[in-house]
PDB file of C-alpha atoms in Angstrom:
ATOM      1  CA  MET A 224     -22.078  -6.096  -3.989  1.00 56.00           C
ATOM      2  CA  SER A 225     -20.002  -6.553  -6.955  1.00 75.00           C
ATOM      3  CA  ASP A 226     -20.374  -9.887  -8.886  1.00 89.00           C
ATOM      4  CA  LEU A 227     -16.744  -9.411 -10.385  1.00 93.00           C
ATOM      5  CA  ALA A 228     -15.519  -8.920  -6.658  1.00 94.00           C
ATOM      6  CA  ILE A 229     -17.071 -12.257  -5.547  1.00 92.00           C
ATOM      7  CA  THR A 230     -15.890 -14.270  -8.613  1.00 94.00           C
ATOM      8  CA  TYR A 231     -12.364 -12.871  -7.812  1.00 95.00           C
ATOM      9  CA  PHE A 232     -12.664 -13.942  -4.230  1.00 95.00           C
ATOM     10  CA  ASN A 233     -13.896 -17.105  -5.013  1.00 94.00           C
ATOM     11  CA  GLN A 234     -11.040 -17.962  -7.791  1.00 96.00           C
ATOM     12  CA  THR A 235      -8.307 -16.990  -5.271  1.00 96.00           C
ATOM     13  CA  GLN A 236      -9.585 -19.142  -2.613  1.00 95.00           C
ATOM     14  CA  MET A 237      -7.033 -21.836  -3.316  1.00 96.00           C
ATOM     15  CA  MET A 238      -4.059 -19.304  -3.215  1.00 97.00           C
ATOM     16  CA  LEU A 239      -5.519 -17.820  -0.049  1.00 97.00           C
ATOM     17  CA  LEU A 240      -5.476 -21.109   1.723  1.00 97.00           C
ATOM     18  CA  ASP A 241      -1.830 -22.019   0.555  1.00 97.00           C
ATOM     19  CA  LEU A 242      -0.768 -18.430   1.818  1.00 97.00           C
ATOM     20  CA  HIS A 243      -2.578 -19.072   5.253  1.00 98.00           C
ATOM     21  CA  SER A 244      -1.114 -22.364   5.698  1.00 97.00           C
ATOM     22  CA  SER A 245       2.366 -21.020   4.653  1.00 97.00           C
ATOM     23  CA  VAL A 246       2.053 -18.650   7.530  1.00 97.00           C
ATOM     24  CA  LEU A 247       1.061 -21.334  10.041  1.00 97.00           C
ATOM     25  CA  ARG A 248       3.930 -23.661   8.849  1.00 97.00           C
ATOM     26  CA  HIS A 249       6.598 -21.072   9.582  1.00 97.00           C
ATOM     27  CA  LEU A 250       5.296 -19.879  12.643  1.00 97.00           C
ATOM     28  CA  MET A 251       5.471 -23.380  13.701  1.00 97.00           C
ATOM     29  CA  ALA A 252       8.941 -23.655  12.402  1.00 97.00           C
ATOM     30  CA  THR A 253      10.018 -20.466  14.222  1.00 97.00           C
ATOM     31  CA  GLU A 254       8.515 -21.434  17.409  1.00 97.00           C
ATOM     32  CA  SER A 255      10.650 -24.779  17.076  1.00 96.00           C
ATOM     33  CA  MET A 256      13.906 -22.990  16.126  1.00 97.00           C
ATOM     34  CA  GLU A 257      13.441 -20.598  18.860  1.00 96.00           C
ATOM     35  CA  GLU A 258      13.347 -23.587  21.428  1.00 96.00           C
ATOM     36  CA  ALA A 259      16.544 -24.720  19.778  1.00 96.00           C
ATOM     37  CA  ARG A 260      17.887 -21.040  20.320  1.00 95.00           C
ATOM     38  CA  LYS A 261      17.026 -20.907  23.863  1.00 95.00           C
ATOM     39  CA  GLY A 262      18.667 -24.137  24.598  1.00 95.00           C
ATOM     40  CA  ASN A 263      21.997 -23.289  22.687  1.00 94.00           C
ATOM     41  CA  GLN A 264      22.074 -19.862  24.318  1.00 93.00           C
ATOM     42  CA  ASP A 265      21.457 -21.486  27.603  1.00 92.00           C
ATOM     43  CA  THR A 266      24.544 -23.863  26.902  1.00 89.00           C
ATOM     44  CA  VAL A 267      26.868 -21.103  25.624  1.00 88.00           C
ATOM     45  CA  GLU A 268      26.263 -19.098  28.995  1.00 85.00           C
ATOM     46  CA  LEU A 269      27.029 -22.302  30.686  1.00 83.00           C
ATOM     47  CA  PHE A 270      30.340 -22.862  29.028  1.00 77.00           C
ATOM     48  CA  ASP A 271      31.239 -19.318  29.123  1.00 72.00           C
ATOM     49  CA  GLY A 272      30.760 -19.365  32.978  1.00 66.00           C
ATOM     50  CA  VAL A 273      32.814 -22.660  33.249  1.00 61.00           C
ATOM     51  CA  VAL A 274      35.689 -21.037  31.028  1.00 57.00           C
ATOM     52  CA  GLN A 275      35.741 -17.812  33.384  1.00 57.00           C
ATOM     53  CA  ARG A 276      35.452 -19.579  36.445  1.00 55.00           C
ATOM     54  CA  ASP A 277      38.034 -22.426  36.060  1.00 54.00           C
ATOM     55  CA  GLY A 278      40.095 -20.988  33.099  1.00 54.00           C
ATOM     56  CA  ILE A 279      39.852 -24.293  31.025  1.00 55.00           C
ATOM     57  CA  ARG A 280      39.585 -22.730  27.668  1.00 57.00           C
ATOM     58  CA  ASP A 281      41.187 -25.174  25.633  1.00 56.00           C
ATOM     59  CA  VAL A 282      38.827 -28.116  27.046  1.00 54.00           C
ATOM     60  CA  CYS A 283      35.895 -26.035  26.266  1.00 62.00           C
ATOM     61  CA  SER A 284      36.543 -24.046  23.247  1.00 70.00           C
ATOM     62  CA  VAL A 285      35.950 -26.670  20.695  1.00 70.00           C
ATOM     63  CA  GLY A 286      32.511 -27.650  22.046  1.00 75.00           C
ATOM     64  CA  LEU A 287      31.791 -23.766  22.779  1.00 80.00           C
ATOM     65  CA  ASP A 288      32.538 -22.772  19.301  1.00 83.00           C
ATOM     66  CA  ARG A 289      30.362 -25.527  17.737  1.00 87.00           C
ATOM     67  CA  VAL A 290      27.273 -24.503  19.817  1.00 89.00           C
ATOM     68  CA  LYS A 291      27.996 -21.043  18.701  1.00 90.00           C
ATOM     69  CA  LEU A 292      27.969 -21.930  15.219  1.00 93.00           C
ATOM     70  CA  LYS A 293      24.537 -23.599  16.169  1.00 95.00           C
ATOM     71  CA  LEU A 294      23.338 -20.476  17.703  1.00 95.00           C
ATOM     72  CA  GLN A 295      24.166 -18.268  14.861  1.00 96.00           C
ATOM     73  CA  GLY A 296      22.435 -20.820  12.703  1.00 96.00           C
ATOM     74  CA  ASN A 297      19.171 -20.694  14.760  1.00 96.00           C
ATOM     75  CA  ILE A 298      19.060 -16.822  14.527  1.00 97.00           C
ATOM     76  CA  ARG A 299      19.485 -16.750  11.049  1.00 97.00           C
ATOM     77  CA  ALA A 300      16.770 -19.346  10.387  1.00 97.00           C
ATOM     78  CA  ILE A 301      14.476 -17.483  12.836  1.00 97.00           C
ATOM     79  CA  GLU A 302      14.914 -14.237  10.783  1.00 96.00           C
ATOM     80  CA  THR A 303      14.528 -16.097   7.402  1.00 97.00           C
ATOM     81  CA  TYR A 304      11.129 -17.533   8.650  1.00 97.00           C
ATOM     82  CA  GLU A 305       9.761 -14.223   9.799  1.00 95.00           C
ATOM     83  CA  VAL A 306      10.619 -12.850   6.353  1.00 95.00           C
ATOM     84  CA  LEU A 307       8.865 -15.558   4.896  1.00 96.00           C
ATOM     85  CA  ILE A 308       5.846 -15.342   7.076  1.00 97.00           C
ATOM     86  CA  ASP A 309       5.412 -11.349   6.425  1.00 95.00           C
ATOM     87  CA  ILE A 310       5.728 -12.036   2.644  1.00 96.00           C
ATOM     88  CA  ALA A 311       2.974 -14.691   2.917  1.00 97.00           C
ATOM     89  CA  ALA A 312       0.847 -12.431   5.132  1.00 98.00           C
ATOM     90  CA  GLY A 313       1.502  -9.314   2.897  1.00 97.00           C
ATOM     91  CA  ALA A 314       0.200 -11.383   0.031  1.00 97.00           C
ATOM     92  CA  PHE A 315      -3.074 -12.425   1.718  1.00 98.00           C
ATOM     93  CA  LEU A 316      -3.826  -8.883   2.483  1.00 98.00           C
ATOM     94  CA  GLN A 317      -3.139  -8.026  -1.146  1.00 98.00           C
ATOM     95  CA  ILE A 318      -5.756 -10.397  -2.470  1.00 98.00           C
ATOM     96  CA  SER A 319      -8.204  -8.997   0.297  1.00 97.00           C
ATOM     97  CA  LYS A 320      -7.590  -5.641  -0.743  1.00 97.00           C
ATOM     98  CA  GLN A 321      -7.820  -6.150  -4.332  1.00 97.00           C
ATOM     99  CA  ALA A 322     -11.035  -7.906  -3.723  1.00 96.00           C
ATOM    100  CA  LEU A 323     -12.612  -4.606  -1.698  1.00 97.00           C
ATOM    101  CA  SER A 324     -11.014  -2.583  -4.724  1.00 96.00           C
ATOM    102  CA  ILE A 325     -12.957  -4.337  -7.346  1.00 96.00           C
ATOM    103  CA  ALA A 326     -16.186  -4.175  -5.418  1.00 95.00           C
ATOM    104  CA  TYR A 327     -15.938  -0.609  -4.181  1.00 95.00           C
ATOM    105  CA  GLY A 328     -13.161   1.198  -5.975  1.00 94.00           C
ATOM    106  CA  GLU A 329     -11.885   3.799  -3.270  1.00 94.00           C
ATOM    107  CA  ARG A 330     -11.602   2.825   0.343  1.00 94.00           C
ATOM    108  CA  GLU A 331     -14.019   5.336   1.524  1.00 94.00           C
ATOM    109  CA  ASN A 332     -16.751   3.562  -0.440  1.00 95.00           C
ATOM    110  CA  ALA A 333     -16.253   0.259   1.099  1.00 95.00           C
ATOM    111  CA  PRO A 334     -18.425  -0.624   4.253  1.00 95.00           C
ATOM    112  CA  PRO A 335     -16.103  -0.221   7.310  1.00 96.00           C
ATOM    113  CA  GLY A 336     -16.916  -3.545   9.034  1.00 94.00           C
ATOM    114  CA  PRO A 337     -16.765  -4.087  12.669  1.00 93.00           C
ATOM    115  CA  SER A 338     -14.481  -2.131  14.493  1.00 94.00           C
ATOM    116  CA  VAL A 339     -11.253  -3.589  15.551  1.00 93.00           C
ATOM    117  CA  SER A 340      -8.843  -1.639  18.264  1.00 87.00           C
ATOM    118  CA  SER A 341      -9.160   1.827  17.170  1.00 87.00           C
ATOM    119  CA  THR A 342      -9.822   1.148  13.647  1.00 94.00           C
ATOM    120  CA  CYS A 343     -11.961  -0.979  11.609  1.00 96.00           C
ATOM    121  CA  ILE A 344     -11.531  -4.144   9.199  1.00 97.00           C
ATOM    122  CA  ARG A 345     -11.693  -2.298   6.097  1.00 97.00           C
ATOM    123  CA  ASP A 346      -8.891   0.207   7.069  1.00 97.00           C
ATOM    124  CA  LEU A 347      -6.605  -2.669   8.570  1.00 97.00           C
ATOM    125  CA  ILE A 348      -6.984  -4.643   5.392  1.00 98.00           C
ATOM    126  CA  TRP A 349      -6.380  -1.446   3.104  1.00 97.00           C
ATOM    127  CA  HIS A 350      -3.485   0.253   5.283  1.00 96.00           C
ATOM    128  CA  GLY A 351      -2.089  -3.214   6.091  1.00 97.00           C
ATOM    129  CA  ARG A 352      -1.639  -4.168   2.484  1.00 97.00           C
ATOM    130  CA  ASN A 353       0.024  -0.839   1.549  1.00 96.00           C
ATOM    131  CA  GLN A 354       2.412  -0.835   4.324  1.00 97.00           C
ATOM    132  CA  SER A 355       3.612  -4.330   3.634  1.00 96.00           C
ATOM    133  CA  MET A 356       4.231  -3.310  -0.166  1.00 95.00           C
ATOM    134  CA  HIS A 357       5.824  -0.154   0.397  1.00 94.00           C
ATOM    135  CA  TYR A 358       7.085  -0.123   4.226  1.00 95.00           C
ATOM    136  CA  GLU A 359      10.632   0.932   2.976  1.00 93.00           C
ATOM    137  CA  GLU A 360       8.946   4.156   1.705  1.00 91.00           C
ATOM    138  CA  THR A 361       7.441   4.972   4.850  1.00 93.00           C
ATOM    139  CA  ARG A 362       7.396   9.022   5.760  1.00 92.00           C
ATOM    140  CA  LEU A 363       6.074   9.948   8.945  1.00 92.00           C
ATOM    141  CA  MET A 364       5.531  13.701   7.878  1.00 89.00           C
ATOM    142  CA  PRO A 365       4.936  14.963   4.504  1.00 85.00           C
ATOM    143  CA  VAL A 366       7.899  16.525   2.422  1.00 84.00           C
ATOM    144  CA  LEU A 367       7.200  20.273   1.898  1.00 84.00           C
ATOM    145  CA  ASN A 368       8.355  22.645  -0.928  1.00 82.00           C
ATOM    146  CA  GLU A 369       9.992  25.984  -0.349  1.00 80.00           C
ATOM    147  CA  GLN A 370       6.513  27.598   0.019  1.00 80.00           C
ATOM    148  CA  GLY A 371       5.692  25.289   2.948  1.00 79.00           C
ATOM    149  CA  LYS A 372       3.375  23.303   0.583  1.00 85.00           C
ATOM    150  CA  VAL A 373       3.352  19.412   0.391  1.00 84.00           C
ATOM    151  CA  ILE A 374       5.007  18.131  -2.600  1.00 84.00           C
ATOM    152  CA  LYS A 375       2.613  15.910  -4.731  1.00 85.00           C
ATOM    153  CA  GLY A 376       3.431  12.125  -4.238  1.00 80.00           C
ATOM    154  CA  LYS A 377       5.475  13.482  -0.885  1.00 84.00           C
ATOM    155  CA  GLY A 378       2.780  13.265   1.800  1.00 83.00           C
ATOM    156  CA  ARG A 379       2.755  11.268   4.866  1.00 87.00           C
ATOM    157  CA  SER A 380       2.242   7.612   4.310  1.00 91.00           C
ATOM    158  CA  SER A 381      -1.217   6.737   4.304  1.00 90.00           C
ATOM    159  CA  TRP A 382      -0.927   3.739   7.150  1.00 94.00           C
ATOM    160  CA  VAL A 383       0.965   6.156   9.530  1.00 94.00           C
ATOM    161  CA  GLU A 384      -1.754   7.663  11.703  1.00 92.00           C
ATOM    162  CA  THR A 385      -3.666   4.283  11.965  1.00 94.00           C
ATOM    163  CA  PHE A 386      -0.546   2.226  13.011  1.00 95.00           C
ATOM    164  CA  GLN A 387       0.609   5.046  15.384  1.00 94.00           C
ATOM    165  CA  LYS A 388      -2.852   4.651  17.177  1.00 93.00           C
ATOM    166  CA  LEU A 389      -2.450   0.837  17.183  1.00 94.00           C
ATOM    167  CA  ASN A 390       0.809   1.230  18.696  1.00 93.00           C
ATOM    168  CA  ASP A 391      -0.363   3.282  21.641  1.00 92.00           C
ATOM    169  CA  GLN A 392      -2.614   0.472  22.272  1.00 90.00           C
ATOM    170  CA  ARG A 393      -0.022  -2.189  21.938  1.00 86.00           C
ATOM    171  CA  PRO A 394       3.471  -0.690  22.382  1.00 84.00           C
ATOM    172  CA  ASP A 395       5.116  -3.972  21.224  1.00 83.00           C
ATOM    173  CA  ARG A 396       3.553  -3.789  17.781  1.00 90.00           C
ATOM    174  CA  PHE A 397       3.006  -1.377  14.748  1.00 93.00           C
ATOM    175  CA  GLU A 398       6.066   0.604  15.552  1.00 91.00           C
ATOM    176  CA  MET A 399       6.504   3.725  13.302  1.00 91.00           C
ATOM    177  CA  SER A 400      10.425   3.946  13.430  1.00 90.00           C
ATOM    178  CA  PRO A 401      13.345   2.951  11.226  1.00 90.00           C
ATOM    179  CA  PRO A 402      14.324   0.282  10.303  1.00 91.00           C
ATOM    180  CA  TYR A 403      10.696  -0.223   8.917  1.00 93.00           C
ATOM    181  CA  ARG A 404       9.427  -3.791   8.559  1.00 93.00           C
ATOM    182  CA  SER A 405       6.612  -5.341   7.125  1.00 95.00           C
ATOM    183  CA  LEU A 406       3.802  -5.443   9.689  1.00 96.00           C
ATOM    184  CA  ALA A 407       1.429  -7.822   7.566  1.00 97.00           C
ATOM    185  CA  LYS A 408       1.613 -10.428  10.277  1.00 97.00           C
ATOM    186  CA  ASP A 409       0.791  -7.868  13.096  1.00 96.00           C
ATOM    187  CA  VAL A 410      -2.579  -6.947  11.095  1.00 97.00           C
ATOM    188  CA  LEU A 411      -3.146 -10.700  10.569  1.00 98.00           C
ATOM    189  CA  ASP A 412      -3.006 -11.066  14.462  1.00 96.00           C
ATOM    190  CA  THR A 413      -5.031  -8.034  15.008  1.00 96.00           C
ATOM    191  CA  LEU A 414      -7.860  -9.129  12.637  1.00 97.00           C
ATOM    192  CA  GLU A 415      -7.726 -12.579  14.422  1.00 97.00           C
ATOM    193  CA  TRP A 416      -7.299 -14.039  11.097  1.00 98.00           C
ATOM    194  CA  THR A 417      -3.814 -15.746  11.790  1.00 97.00           C
ATOM    195  CA  TYR A 418      -5.138 -18.831  13.164  1.00 97.00           C
ATOM    196  CA  ASP A 419      -8.754 -18.651  11.967  1.00 98.00           C
ATOM    197  CA  TYR A 420      -9.212 -18.814   8.343  1.00 97.00           C
ATOM    198  CA  ALA A 421     -12.923 -19.309   8.599  1.00 96.00           C
ATOM    199  CA  LYS A 422     -13.493 -15.809  10.623  1.00 97.00           C
ATOM    200  CA  PHE A 423     -11.083 -14.493   7.447  1.00 97.00           C
ATOM    201  CA  GLU A 424     -13.724 -15.954   5.246  1.00 96.00           C
ATOM    202  CA  ARG A 425     -16.733 -14.452   7.102  1.00 95.00           C
ATOM    203  CA  ASP A 426     -15.404 -10.992   7.544  1.00 96.00           C
ATOM    204  CA  MET A 427     -14.487 -11.029   3.808  1.00 96.00           C
ATOM    205  CA  ARG A 428     -17.757 -11.976   2.511  1.00 94.00           C
ATOM    206  CA  ASN A 429     -19.572  -9.770   4.767  1.00 94.00           C
ATOM    207  CA  LEU A 430     -17.464  -6.973   3.336  1.00 95.00           C
ATOM    208  CA  LEU A 431     -18.366  -8.030  -0.009  1.00 94.00           C
ATOM    209  CA  GLY A 432     -21.994  -7.896   0.830  1.00 88.00           C
ATOM    210  CA  VAL A 433     -22.319 -11.753   0.466  1.00 81.00           C
ATOM    211  CA  HIS A 434     -24.363 -13.023   3.667  1.00 66.00           C
ATOM    212  CA  THR A 435     -24.444 -16.759   4.072  1.00 56.00           C
TER     213      THR A 435
END
């Protein structure tokens, strides 16, 4: 157990709570906006059907254009909320990983914690943080030089193997194909932390060697 790591984790509690609340707020906003999007999408399809069937384009066009603008706004808002969720989730994982780094240094020195799907809590935190911070640099295969050796610093991204295994189990998540995106929210979901801050705190304190 590292006193420095425990102190760091305790000092970041307010920030962690704020980040967790931010994720939940934006999830609720996303759900609300998705309902609005579906309603506007249904309206657009209904208007389009009337226009095609009865040919009353002039009568419907103004209302249809207005609803289409609302629909576009819904889609943009949902995309924005998803970005904000991943930013907050990534920062959440950053603090968690930093506490483990302070306590143990290298990932291999930290206890794995309970198994989660095909991996463990420690590796999900570590790889989830790294992927969320550097997803745009994802390399599925190492870059080789003319001699067929891996160029220093150009190996396969550290999170790829773990996330590919998770994707095999959950085909709709952890996709390792372009365009790459942050998977921080997917990591929180897999850890069952998204809606349960108490579980997050228990898991972290167990990893840090604090047993309450």
